[in-house]
Amino acid sequence: MTIKISDACIGCGTCSSICDEVFEMDGAHAKVIAQKDIPCVQEAIESCPVGAISK
Ligand code: SF4
């Protein structure tokens, strides 16, 4: 399992607000700060408006 954010990310901030243990905003993109498969990762995947998160 590797959590990834694609170039499709539009920097909306939803993932980092849902799951700040794993996602952090870095300018106009989100980045993964920890490879932890915790439940909020799936929630962030389902909430990303452009489907940019995968694992
Ligand atoms: S929810 Fe999706 S579009 Fe929004 S910051 Fe996270 S990865 Fe980017």
Coordinates of N, CA and C and ligand atoms in Angstrom, one line a residue:
M1 N 0.8 -1.2 0.0 CA 0.0 0.0 0.0 C 0.9 1.2 0.0
T2 N 0.7 2.1 -1.0 CA 1.3 3.4 -1.0 C 0.3 4.5 -1.3
I3 N 0.1 5.4 -0.4 CA -0.8 6.5 -0.6 C -0.2 7.5 -1.5
K4 N -0.9 7.9 -2.6 CA -0.3 8.8 -3.6 C -1.3 9.9 -3.9
I5 N -0.8 11.1 -4.3 CA -1.6 12.2 -4.8 C -1.1 12.5 -6.2
S6 N -2.1 12.5 -7.1 CA -1.7 12.7 -8.5 C -1.7 14.2 -8.8
D7 N -1.2 14.5 -10.0 CA -1.1 15.9 -10.5 C -2.5 16.5 -10.7
A8 N -3.5 15.7 -10.6 CA -4.9 16.2 -10.7 C -5.3 17.1 -9.5
C9 N -4.6 17.0 -8.4 CA -4.9 17.8 -7.2 C -5.1 19.2 -7.5
I10 N -6.2 19.8 -7.0 CA -6.4 21.2 -7.2 C -6.2 22.1 -6.0
G11 N -5.7 21.4 -4.9 CA -5.3 22.1 -3.7 C -6.5 22.6 -2.9
C12 N -7.6 21.9 -2.9 CA -8.8 22.3 -2.2 C -8.7 22.2 -0.7
G13 N -7.8 21.4 -0.2 CA -7.6 21.3 1.3 C -8.5 20.3 2.0
T14 N -9.4 19.6 1.3 CA -10.3 18.7 1.9 C -9.6 17.6 2.6
C15 N -8.6 17.0 1.9 CA -8.0 15.8 2.5 C -7.2 16.1 3.8
S16 N -6.6 17.3 3.8 CA -5.8 17.6 5.0 C -6.7 18.0 6.2
S17 N -7.9 18.5 5.8 CA -8.8 18.8 6.9 C -9.5 17.5 7.5
I18 N -9.7 16.5 6.6 CA -10.3 15.3 7.0 C -9.3 14.4 7.7
C19 N -8.0 14.4 7.3 CA -7.1 13.4 7.7 C -5.7 14.1 7.9
D20 N -5.5 14.9 8.9 CA -4.2 15.6 9.0 C -3.1 14.8 9.4
E21 N -3.3 13.6 9.9 CA -2.1 12.7 10.2 C -1.4 12.2 8.9
V22 N -2.1 12.3 7.8 CA -1.5 11.7 6.6 C -1.3 12.8 5.5
F23 N -2.2 13.8 5.4 CA -2.2 14.8 4.3 C -1.9 16.2 4.9
E24 N -1.0 16.9 4.2 CA -0.7 18.2 4.5 C -0.7 19.1 3.3
M25 N -1.1 20.3 3.4 CA -1.0 21.2 2.2 C 0.4 21.7 2.0
D26 N 0.8 21.8 0.8 CA 2.1 22.3 0.4 C 1.9 23.2 -0.7
G27 N 1.7 24.5 -0.4 CA 1.3 25.4 -1.5 C 0.0 25.0 -2.1
A28 N 0.0 24.8 -3.4 CA -1.3 24.6 -4.2 C -1.5 23.1 -4.3
H29 N -0.8 22.2 -3.6 CA -1.0 20.8 -3.7 C -1.0 20.2 -2.3
A30 N -1.6 19.1 -2.2 CA -1.5 18.3 -0.9 C -0.3 17.4 -1.1
K31 N 0.3 17.0 0.1 CA 1.3 16.0 0.0 C 1.0 15.0 1.1
V32 N 1.6 13.8 1.0 CA 1.4 12.7 1.9 C 2.6 12.8 2.9
I33 N 2.3 12.9 4.2 CA 3.3 13.1 5.2 C 3.6 11.8 6.0
A34 N 2.7 10.8 5.8 CA 2.9 9.6 6.5 C 2.1 8.5 5.8
Q35 N 2.8 7.3 5.6 CA 2.1 6.2 4.9 C 1.4 5.4 6.0
K36 N 0.2 5.9 6.4 CA -0.6 5.2 7.4 C -1.9 4.9 6.9
D37 N -2.3 3.6 6.8 CA -3.6 3.3 6.2 C -4.7 3.3 7.3
I38 N -5.0 4.5 7.8 CA -6.0 4.7 8.8 C -7.4 5.0 8.1
P39 N -8.5 4.9 8.8 CA -9.8 5.0 8.2 C -10.0 6.4 7.5
C40 N -9.4 7.4 8.0 CA -9.7 8.7 7.4 C -9.1 8.8 6.0
V41 N -8.1 8.0 5.7 CA -7.5 8.0 4.3 C -8.6 7.6 3.3
Q42 N -9.3 6.6 3.6 CA -10.4 6.2 2.7 C -11.5 7.3 2.6
E43 N -11.7 7.9 3.7 CA -12.7 9.0 3.7 C -12.2 10.2 2.8
A44 N -10.9 10.4 2.9 CA -10.3 11.5 2.0 C -10.4 11.1 0.6
I45 N -10.1 9.8 0.3 CA -10.2 9.4 -1.1 C -11.6 9.6 -1.7
E46 N -12.6 9.3 -0.9 CA -14.0 9.4 -1.3 C -14.4 10.9 -1.4
S47 N -13.7 11.7 -0.7 CA -14.1 13.1 -0.6 C -13.4 14.0 -1.6
C48 N -12.3 13.5 -2.1 CA -11.5 14.4 -3.0 C -12.3 14.7 -4.3
P49 N -12.5 15.9 -4.6 CA -13.4 16.3 -5.7 C -12.9 15.9 -7.1
V50 N -11.6 15.6 -7.2 CA -11.0 15.3 -8.5 C -10.4 13.9 -8.5
G51 N -10.7 13.1 -7.5 CA -10.2 11.7 -7.5 C -8.7 11.6 -7.5
A52 N -8.0 12.5 -6.9 CA -6.5 12.6 -7.0 C -5.8 11.7 -6.1
I53 N -6.5 11.1 -5.1 CA -5.8 10.3 -4.1 C -6.0 8.8 -4.4
S54 N -4.9 8.1 -4.3 CA -5.0 6.6 -4.4 C -4.2 5.9 -3.4
K55 N -4.4 4.6 -3.2 CA -3.6 3.9 -2.3 C -3.5 2.4 -2.7
Ligands
SF4_1 S1 -8.9 16.6 -1.5 FE1 -7.9 16.1 -3.5 S2 -7.9 18.0 -4.7 FE2 -8.3 18.5 -2.5 S3 -6.2 19.0 -1.7 FE3 -6.6 16.8 -1.3 S4 -5.8 15.6 -3.1 FE4 -5.9 17.8 -3.6

